[in-house]
């Protein structure tokens, strides 16, 4: 019996491979990641915060702090919470938005939810005692929960909102980071934690004529409810006579489209690459189950989920959803010997994607539309999506799918969008075109920290990162980053950010008790971690290289801002091993050493 015959494939594997490659080739662009543009200059107004009702007026703050935390999303929130737990209360969280929340502050588009199960996604549930109301939380619930964390841990008293960091430099004499802001603040902080997140810098497609559009336009992370009517939880009542267009069909669009379809006079969805959309099957939290929860339940569940996505196939699979099914049916169970593993994984991937395409045929009535909605790439090439109303939207008479067949929209005019020479007139144009993920870290943060000797952080990254666990930077004393730079990549980013925050708080408690003025990893420790990163990425790189372009593989073309090819620095990658192994490395490191190894400390 051949290995392939153990998988339910209606199209032979060879044909699927060829189809994947053909579809991928249609999408490869010479300008790679440089095809996108920032929301600045002539597009700066698209980056304004539409949610602030009152601009805070205050005097500049000039002060000293033990710790400055940049960012008030889940990274900054969990960092603040764990500093408080460690008895470190002298810190300030600086946040550009008008409140805590990060992603969940900015993303208020209709239908916005989190596709990772809420009981695993929301951090610190065991501390706050909160139990989410549904298996998958809505954005308003998550935003409210962020505020709850802020109140629970006394973080509001320590936050500066509507404040953007403009610079940070190391003062060699004071042995402190001098953090400056657009409010004229000057914080001299012993320790600096950069918790800016990974999906916060919205991007626009670089389509010719984009600046000429005369109708209304916005990015999904700056939703203009004044124009659309309604709110994140209520019907958009001002769109009934509007021709609405949405560019993009990623994880954001598939959640917004059903709501736009209900509200718009006409909705046109401009697609370059379809998403894979499996069932979501959301449901309310069962009161009986809620009453049965024992202390520590949330941590146990989150780790059960992490074990699932690490390929451990835990029994029981507590979450039992689309994410865990992907990893439970990874093909390994049908491989006869270790040599068959790679092929078995590929065949299982084909099998799952066939199911995704079969679901489209079942739901979408128009055959041509159904064909266009079918994704032809590996399941993990883009974020898999789960939704129970997206595909159904295309059965409505007021919804049109314009499939650009991998080419993307060709031109934007003052009236609308042009695809294959045809102009689609629009009153409202919504960019669901995602966020910068793989561009330079300092570009995404909006400033470039300057370390000892004038070395900038961007130069340091270009030279090749030196960190311990992606958290503590060498050559940049007392600087911590919660990010994917030499960190982990997993569907639930919050799990990693939270573990990072615990580790940083642990290190800071130790450093303060030691009377440290500076800490940084030893050269040996940073090199050892870089080796782990480089050696763990093989499978990750191999899988993504065959994928259709997306931010997962840097659009298959690392280019600088001028569009010129950029050298990939392997040691700047992510931990490519199982996510639970990354967590274990951090836990073991901090648990087994009262005297933290791998760190250099000065006390002068
Ligand atoms: P994405 O980057 O995933 O999607 C952007 C979309 O814009 C893609 O469909 C892309 O097509 C399309 N696009 C870009 N340029 C053009 C063009 N010129 N013409 C036509 N289409 C174009 O952004 P999202 O905001 O959807 O999602 C970003 C990330 O946010 C997700 O990967 C996920 O990590 C996170 N997210 C998580 C959610 C959750 O539930 N946890 C929900 C929503 C988002 P193409 O695919 O061809 O590049």
XYZ file of C-alpha atoms and ligand atoms in Angstrom:
652
model
C 0.000 0.000 0.000
C 1.554 3.311 -1.034
C 1.695 6.091 1.497
C -0.400 8.326 -0.777
C -3.233 5.794 -0.819
C -3.625 6.224 2.949
C -4.815 9.793 2.370
C -8.158 10.820 0.929
C -7.034 12.813 -2.113
C -9.298 13.403 -5.084
C -6.413 14.975 -7.010
C -3.071 13.120 -7.084
C -0.302 14.710 -5.043
C 1.821 15.483 -8.111
C -1.000 17.462 -9.687
C -1.590 19.362 -6.456
C 2.097 20.249 -6.247
C 2.032 21.531 -9.804
C -1.127 23.571 -9.169
C 0.354 25.093 -5.991
C 3.456 26.088 -7.885
C 1.528 27.605 -10.769
C -0.655 29.637 -8.390
C 2.385 30.731 -6.420
C 4.215 31.839 -9.552
C 1.299 34.090 -10.506
C 1.790 35.962 -7.228
C 5.562 36.412 -7.010
C 6.484 40.061 -7.500
C 9.845 41.651 -8.088
C 9.101 44.319 -5.482
C 8.326 41.703 -2.774
C 7.629 43.327 0.559
C 8.325 46.785 -0.900
C 4.964 46.700 -2.720
C 3.283 48.170 0.358
C 3.304 51.731 1.610
C 3.077 53.325 5.018
C 0.170 55.368 6.324
C 2.204 58.533 6.383
C 2.855 61.595 4.268
C -0.181 61.997 2.001
C -1.858 59.065 3.770
C -1.140 60.311 7.314
C -4.789 61.151 7.940
C -5.639 57.447 7.423
C -3.452 56.723 10.467
C -5.257 59.140 12.821
C -6.847 57.591 15.885
C -10.612 57.674 15.178
C -11.508 56.390 18.643
C -10.222 59.205 20.849
C -13.105 61.450 21.781
C -11.093 63.828 23.929
C -7.481 64.771 23.379
C -5.578 64.628 26.673
C -3.979 67.961 27.528
C -1.061 67.711 29.951
C 2.351 69.140 30.725
C 5.504 67.257 29.741
C 6.744 64.814 32.378
C 10.433 64.816 33.273
C 11.215 62.092 35.769
C 13.138 58.930 36.635
C 11.657 55.444 36.574
C 12.956 51.979 37.319
C 11.278 50.646 34.178
C 9.719 52.192 31.056
C 7.419 49.911 29.064
C 6.657 50.894 25.497
C 3.239 49.621 24.444
C -0.007 48.938 26.288
C -1.217 45.848 24.434
C -1.026 42.355 25.871
C 2.796 42.531 25.924
C 2.857 45.736 27.989
C -0.124 44.694 30.110
C 1.331 41.338 31.090
C 4.684 43.017 31.694
C 3.082 45.556 34.026
C 1.120 42.833 35.801
C 4.201 40.696 36.435
C 6.293 43.648 37.596
C 3.579 44.347 40.160
C 3.593 40.682 41.184
C 7.370 40.936 41.668
C 6.894 44.033 43.840
C 8.291 46.419 41.217
C 5.848 49.316 41.043
C 8.057 52.128 39.791
C 7.304 51.960 36.083
C 5.475 53.796 33.326
C 3.661 52.293 30.355
C 3.725 54.573 27.325
C 0.960 53.944 24.813
C 0.067 55.730 21.602
C -3.636 54.814 21.768
C -6.178 56.345 24.121
C -6.384 53.236 26.314
C -4.888 49.814 26.890
C -5.571 47.070 24.360
C -3.045 47.379 21.517
C -4.463 45.248 18.712
C -7.795 45.273 20.514
C -7.780 49.019 20.901
C -7.206 49.613 17.191
C -9.188 46.796 15.619
C -12.850 47.620 16.104
C -14.104 46.607 12.690
C -17.505 44.911 12.610
C -17.240 41.195 13.315
C -13.764 41.469 14.820
C -13.046 38.467 17.012
C -10.132 36.305 18.007
C -9.889 32.923 16.325
C -7.818 31.445 19.165
C -10.082 30.049 21.840
C -10.783 32.773 24.395
C -10.063 30.555 27.415
C -6.507 30.111 26.098
C -6.054 33.480 24.449
C -6.882 35.896 27.266
C -3.915 36.047 29.639
C -4.056 36.174 33.443
C -7.557 34.655 33.717
C -6.418 32.736 36.791
C -5.503 36.072 38.418
C -8.480 38.186 37.400
C -11.052 35.408 37.910
C -12.713 36.344 34.631
C -14.285 33.663 32.442
C -14.871 34.681 28.800
C -18.460 34.661 27.629
C -17.938 32.626 24.452
C -15.510 30.063 23.061
C -14.235 32.806 20.721
C -14.345 36.309 22.166
C -15.488 39.380 20.303
C -13.114 42.333 20.052
C -15.207 44.480 22.452
C -15.007 41.737 25.092
C -11.239 41.459 24.658
C -10.794 45.237 24.783
C -12.871 45.371 27.984
C -10.726 42.567 29.408
C -7.569 44.560 28.663
C -9.089 47.393 30.676
C -9.881 44.922 33.456
C -6.223 43.847 33.604
C -5.272 47.523 33.750
C -7.546 48.081 36.743
C -6.791 44.786 38.486
C -3.034 45.372 38.569
C -3.064 49.143 39.119
C -1.685 49.875 35.658
C -3.859 52.884 34.818
C -2.020 54.942 37.444
C 1.198 54.068 35.635
C 0.142 54.746 32.046
C 0.661 57.632 29.666
C -1.912 57.350 26.885
C -2.064 59.259 23.605
C 1.693 59.447 23.844
C 4.124 58.288 21.232
C 7.744 57.460 21.953
C 9.985 59.460 19.642
C 13.382 58.267 20.828
C 15.404 56.338 23.382
C 19.127 56.624 23.993
C 21.497 55.157 26.526
C 23.014 57.680 28.914
C 26.390 56.165 29.738
C 26.946 58.399 32.766
C 23.571 57.882 34.391
C 23.402 54.260 33.155
C 19.826 54.817 32.138
C 17.670 54.858 29.043
C 16.432 58.347 28.222
C 13.025 57.955 26.634
C 11.487 60.935 24.855
C 7.937 61.329 23.567
C 5.855 63.536 21.286
C 4.461 65.178 24.450
C 7.873 66.528 25.419
C 8.305 63.890 28.155
C 11.754 62.764 29.245
C 11.869 59.573 31.290
C 15.203 58.361 32.600
C 14.563 54.643 33.028
C 16.984 52.071 34.377
C 15.318 49.393 32.253
C 13.476 49.677 28.967
C 10.971 47.085 27.743
C 9.891 47.368 24.112
C 6.476 45.742 23.834
C 5.244 47.265 20.601
C 3.557 44.111 19.305
C 3.806 42.592 15.849
C 0.658 43.682 14.027
C 0.289 47.336 14.836
C 1.646 49.229 11.827
C -1.078 49.239 9.197
C -0.035 49.099 5.545
C -1.599 50.113 2.249
C -1.137 48.438 -1.114
C 1.144 50.316 -3.495
C -1.467 50.529 -6.231
C -1.082 53.265 -8.878
C -3.593 56.064 -8.424
C -4.419 55.189 -4.803
C -4.088 58.860 -3.796
C -6.612 60.001 -6.433
C -9.667 58.240 -4.995
C -12.328 60.876 -4.252
C -14.717 58.737 -2.237
C -14.281 57.821 1.418
C -11.492 55.426 2.428
C -10.028 53.889 5.557
C -7.975 50.940 6.816
C -9.763 48.222 8.792
C -7.787 49.110 11.940
C -9.103 52.702 11.830
C -12.797 51.979 11.284
C -14.841 55.115 10.630
C -18.204 54.455 12.276
C -19.147 58.103 11.702
C -19.291 57.212 8.028
C -20.679 53.656 8.202
C -23.036 54.174 11.132
C -23.418 51.512 13.802
C -20.689 50.332 16.132
C -18.619 47.203 16.728
C -21.747 45.608 18.175
C -24.566 47.252 16.195
C -25.705 47.309 12.575
C -24.001 49.834 10.258
C -27.056 51.845 9.302
C -25.530 54.398 6.932
C -24.414 52.089 4.139
C -27.733 51.061 2.602
C -27.291 53.354 -0.405
C -23.523 52.961 -0.671
C -21.299 51.057 -3.052
C -18.648 49.600 -0.791
C -15.403 47.938 -1.873
C -12.992 46.002 0.305
C -9.457 45.141 -0.827
C -8.009 42.028 0.763
C -9.358 38.661 1.852
C -7.118 37.825 4.825
C -8.104 36.961 8.401
C -9.456 40.481 8.958
C -11.579 40.701 5.817
C -13.239 37.350 6.304
C -14.627 38.625 9.614
C -15.725 42.048 8.323
C -17.243 40.939 5.001
C -20.404 39.282 6.405
C -21.276 42.494 8.271
C -20.546 44.718 5.280
C -22.600 42.375 3.113
C -25.602 42.837 5.390
C -25.284 46.602 5.558
C -24.062 47.780 2.142
C -26.168 48.685 -0.853
C -23.576 46.743 -2.786
C -20.341 45.146 -1.612
C -17.478 44.288 -3.948
C -14.727 42.112 -2.500
C -11.409 42.454 -4.340
C -9.402 39.283 -3.904
C -5.793 38.531 -4.765
C -5.400 35.250 -2.855
C -8.267 33.452 -1.106
C -7.990 32.481 2.543
C -8.592 28.943 3.763
C -11.780 29.153 5.800
C -12.786 26.287 8.051
C -15.777 26.126 10.431
C -15.632 28.253 13.573
C -18.471 26.799 15.604
C -18.592 29.497 18.253
C -20.757 28.967 21.311
C -21.631 30.578 24.604
C -19.733 29.511 27.705
C -21.594 26.695 29.402
C -22.585 27.784 32.945
C -22.201 24.212 34.249
C -18.657 23.990 32.881
C -17.866 27.458 34.250
C -19.053 26.433 37.722
C -16.819 23.355 37.605
C -13.574 25.243 36.935
C -10.815 24.737 39.496
C -8.028 27.229 40.291
C -5.334 27.081 37.623
C -7.767 25.894 34.934
C -6.838 28.606 32.424
C -3.113 27.881 32.557
C -3.761 24.172 32.185
C -5.969 24.779 29.141
C -3.532 27.208 27.521
C -0.717 24.672 27.917
C -2.934 21.913 26.528
C -3.527 24.116 23.464
C 0.189 24.883 23.182
C 0.944 21.159 23.363
C -1.538 20.621 20.519
C -0.006 23.238 18.256
C 3.414 21.821 19.121
C 2.326 18.513 17.574
C 2.069 16.594 20.885
C -1.519 15.420 20.289
C -2.474 15.634 23.985
C -5.286 13.491 25.306
C -7.738 14.941 26.014
C -7.585 17.724 23.444
C -9.318 20.272 25.672
C -9.770 22.907 22.964
C -10.768 20.551 20.154
C -11.116 23.125 17.380
C -9.812 23.996 13.923
C -6.334 24.834 15.236
C -5.884 21.656 17.219
C -7.360 19.520 14.420
C -4.742 20.821 11.990
C -2.018 19.559 14.288
C -3.797 16.388 15.358
C -4.130 15.279 11.744
C -0.611 16.112 10.658
C -0.087 12.800 8.833
C 2.530 11.476 11.246
C 0.030 8.894 12.477
C -0.046 7.368 8.974
C 3.709 7.301 8.350
C 5.211 3.809 8.523
C 8.735 4.931 9.304
C 10.607 8.155 10.110
C 11.709 8.466 6.469
C 8.059 8.801 5.452
C 7.301 11.616 7.857
C 7.915 14.585 5.569
C 5.807 13.124 2.754
C 3.056 12.093 5.181
C 2.892 15.654 6.486
C 2.615 17.014 2.971
C -0.133 14.538 2.056
C -2.076 15.375 5.219
C -1.779 19.047 4.296
C -3.184 18.305 0.802
C -5.996 16.328 2.392
C -6.987 19.134 4.752
C -6.893 21.720 1.975
C -9.153 19.496 -0.138
C -11.646 19.598 2.716
C -11.376 23.392 2.830
C -12.146 23.527 -0.908
C -14.972 20.978 -0.625
C -16.601 23.183 2.029
C -16.587 26.086 -0.424
C -18.359 23.979 -3.043
C -20.985 22.988 -0.481
C -21.686 26.562 0.619
C -21.145 28.878 -2.354
C -23.921 28.551 -4.932
C -22.336 30.238 -7.939
C -19.817 27.797 -9.400
C -17.464 30.429 -10.807
C -17.364 32.286 -7.504
C -16.786 29.028 -5.633
C -13.854 28.176 -7.910
C -12.322 31.611 -7.360
C -12.609 31.268 -3.574
C -10.585 28.047 -3.490
C -7.122 28.355 -1.943
C -4.253 26.417 -3.549
C -1.333 26.477 -1.132
C -0.114 24.730 1.998
C -2.426 25.074 4.994
C 0.091 27.009 7.091
C 1.304 29.306 4.279
C -1.147 31.921 5.509
C -3.025 32.165 8.749
C -5.802 29.570 8.509
C -9.188 31.216 9.070
C -12.365 29.890 10.663
C -15.750 31.431 10.033
C -19.364 30.385 9.645
C -20.736 33.322 7.634
C -17.957 34.472 5.305
C -18.516 32.081 2.401
C -22.288 32.427 2.730
C -21.957 36.181 2.056
C -21.190 35.423 -1.583
C -24.666 33.939 -2.037
C -26.223 37.358 -1.476
C -27.361 39.290 -4.545
C -25.679 42.490 -3.307
C -22.196 40.933 -3.024
C -19.705 40.516 -5.880
C -16.351 38.816 -5.722
C -13.807 40.329 -8.076
C -11.014 37.818 -8.327
C -7.829 39.424 -9.567
C -6.324 35.960 -10.190
C -3.268 36.646 -8.126
C -2.461 39.964 -9.791
C -4.012 42.310 -7.226
C -6.003 45.408 -8.044
C -4.476 47.097 -11.037
C -5.288 50.737 -10.499
C -7.293 53.031 -8.270
C -9.018 55.979 -9.904
C -10.965 58.890 -8.474
C -14.132 56.785 -8.860
C -13.069 53.354 -7.720
C -10.970 50.324 -8.573
C -9.829 48.943 -11.906
C -9.342 45.212 -12.447
C -8.639 43.716 -15.867
C -9.496 47.028 -17.475
C -12.923 47.316 -15.840
C -13.635 50.129 -13.382
C -15.762 49.362 -10.311
C -17.310 52.563 -8.957
C -17.226 52.915 -5.190
C -18.422 55.342 -2.524
C -16.382 53.690 0.210
C -13.077 51.887 -0.169
C -11.859 49.780 2.761
C -8.276 48.598 2.895
C -8.102 45.222 4.602
C -4.498 44.958 3.534
C -2.878 44.035 6.804
C 0.110 45.181 8.782
C 3.849 45.412 8.457
C 5.352 42.352 10.099
C 8.649 41.746 8.356
C 9.816 45.295 7.716
C 12.616 46.677 9.873
C 11.793 46.448 13.562
C 12.780 50.055 14.212
C 10.608 51.291 11.324
C 7.667 49.497 12.899
C 8.442 50.910 16.353
C 8.722 54.419 14.901
C 12.117 55.157 16.483
C 15.593 53.702 16.606
C 17.090 53.208 20.101
C 20.684 54.400 20.355
C 22.887 52.278 22.588
C 26.365 52.710 24.062
C 28.887 54.235 21.650
C 26.118 55.522 19.375
C 25.255 52.081 17.978
C 21.680 52.169 16.723
C 19.374 49.230 17.205
C 18.790 48.992 13.440
C 22.553 48.773 12.825
C 22.735 46.129 15.533
C 19.980 44.087 13.841
C 21.650 44.421 10.451
C 24.917 43.187 11.973
C 23.067 40.190 13.463
C 21.120 40.154 16.698
C 22.697 39.131 19.984
C 20.139 38.252 22.629
C 19.317 35.750 25.289
C 16.001 34.067 24.382
C 15.120 37.022 22.160
C 14.507 39.046 25.306
C 17.671 40.631 26.636
C 19.934 42.408 24.196
C 23.713 42.258 24.224
C 25.454 45.594 23.436
C 22.172 47.227 24.513
C 22.323 46.976 28.297
C 19.038 46.874 30.189
C 17.019 46.722 26.967
C 14.344 44.045 26.666
C 12.216 43.206 23.642
C 8.945 41.319 23.601
C 8.806 40.434 19.928
C 9.449 37.663 17.446
C 13.088 38.784 16.997
C 14.891 35.601 18.033
C 11.642 34.761 19.838
C 8.984 32.193 19.053
C 6.315 32.217 16.346
C 3.011 30.622 17.263
C -0.670 31.133 16.437
C -1.252 32.456 19.926
C 1.290 35.267 20.132
C -0.012 36.225 23.582
C 1.259 32.971 25.090
C 4.786 33.885 24.032
C 4.494 37.552 24.996
C 3.167 36.558 28.414
C 5.992 34.082 29.042
C 8.498 36.749 27.966
C 6.937 39.185 30.423
C 7.198 36.673 33.272
C 10.840 36.077 32.446
C 11.680 39.777 32.207
C 9.998 40.498 35.549
C 11.969 37.635 37.085
C 15.257 38.999 35.710
C 14.452 42.536 36.883
C 13.610 41.385 40.404
C 16.950 39.581 40.533
C 18.854 42.531 39.039
C 17.309 45.053 41.420
C 18.015 42.837 44.427
C 21.618 42.617 43.268
C 21.847 46.412 43.056
C 22.638 46.129 39.344
C 23.229 49.177 37.233
C 23.518 47.205 34.009
C 22.746 43.715 32.802
C 23.193 42.049 29.448
C 23.741 38.495 28.265
C 27.241 37.133 28.008
C 28.768 36.762 24.560
C 28.705 32.962 24.913
C 25.034 32.909 25.906
C 24.015 35.166 23.005
C 25.981 33.028 20.539
C 24.500 29.829 21.935
C 20.980 31.247 21.530
C 21.726 32.411 17.977
C 22.875 28.849 17.177
C 19.597 27.480 18.527
C 17.657 29.921 16.343
C 19.626 29.105 13.194
C 19.501 25.356 13.766
C 15.802 25.253 14.601
C 14.557 27.020 11.495
C 15.177 24.370 8.825
C 11.630 23.023 8.499
C 10.121 26.492 8.846
C 12.275 27.926 6.034
C 11.722 24.931 3.774
C 7.922 25.019 4.181
C 7.626 28.771 3.690
C 9.922 28.863 0.667
C 7.362 26.777 -1.251
C 4.466 28.954 -0.114
C 2.501 31.563 -1.931
C 3.819 35.019 -0.965
C 2.622 36.586 2.273
C 4.136 38.186 5.334
C 4.919 34.649 6.558
C 7.727 34.450 3.988
C 8.321 38.183 3.626
C 6.423 38.152 0.307
C 9.232 35.904 -0.971
C 11.386 38.929 -1.517
C 13.272 40.740 1.197
C 13.732 44.241 -0.141
C 14.721 47.465 1.498
C 12.722 50.675 1.311
C 14.172 51.443 -2.118
C 13.035 48.050 -3.363
C 16.561 46.664 -3.466
C 17.269 43.054 -2.514
C 18.200 42.694 1.135
C 20.403 40.095 2.710
C 18.559 37.720 5.033
C 20.381 37.346 8.361
C 19.642 33.779 9.590
C 20.378 34.554 13.237
C 17.646 37.218 13.204
C 15.025 34.535 12.653
C 12.506 32.982 15.010
C 12.674 29.857 17.125
C 11.495 27.213 14.667
C 11.111 24.364 17.153
C 7.834 23.388 18.822
C 6.333 26.380 20.702
C 6.102 24.453 23.973
C 9.850 23.806 23.772
C 10.467 27.565 23.674
C 8.331 28.039 26.797
C 10.120 25.158 28.491
C 13.548 26.637 27.737
C 12.538 29.901 29.440
C 10.960 28.169 32.420
C 13.824 25.818 32.985
C 16.312 28.660 32.698
C 14.665 30.793 35.329
C 13.700 27.932 37.648
C 16.989 26.128 37.946
C 19.248 29.006 38.864
C 18.906 31.198 41.905
C 21.916 32.976 40.459
C 20.874 33.726 36.916
C 23.472 32.341 34.575
C 24.248 33.796 31.153
C 23.903 37.407 32.301
C 26.673 39.938 32.898
C 25.943 42.402 35.602
C 27.642 45.614 36.776
C 26.937 47.363 40.052
C 29.005 50.571 39.788
P -3.256 40.048 5.738
O -1.883 40.539 5.516
O -3.455 38.664 6.177
O -4.133 40.219 4.442
C -3.998 41.304 3.584
C -4.871 41.053 2.382
O -4.719 42.121 1.463
C -4.467 39.779 1.643
O -5.628 39.095 1.240
C -3.691 40.335 0.456
O -3.634 39.462 -0.641
C -4.519 41.553 0.173
N -3.849 42.511 -0.701
C -2.700 43.167 -0.476
N -2.380 43.926 -1.541
C -3.354 43.757 -2.435
C -3.597 44.266 -3.731
N -2.729 45.103 -4.298
N -4.712 43.886 -4.362
C -5.573 43.029 -3.789
N -5.402 42.498 -2.569
C -4.299 42.860 -1.913
O -3.929 41.091 6.753
P -5.130 40.864 7.785
O -5.386 42.171 8.430
O -6.242 40.162 7.152
O -4.508 39.870 8.848
C -3.224 40.127 9.391
C -2.949 39.215 10.546
O -3.699 39.659 11.654
C -3.348 37.764 10.380
O -2.401 37.011 9.685
C -3.446 37.334 11.814
O -2.189 37.008 12.335
C -3.981 38.575 12.477
N -5.422 38.432 12.654
C -5.805 37.562 13.613
C -7.117 37.352 13.832
C -7.497 36.407 14.895
O -8.645 36.017 14.942
N -6.602 36.004 15.795
C -8.160 38.031 13.060
C -7.631 38.951 12.093
C -6.310 39.124 11.894
P -2.487 38.317 -0.686
O -2.967 37.230 0.216
O -2.417 37.936 -2.111
O -1.211 38.946 -0.215
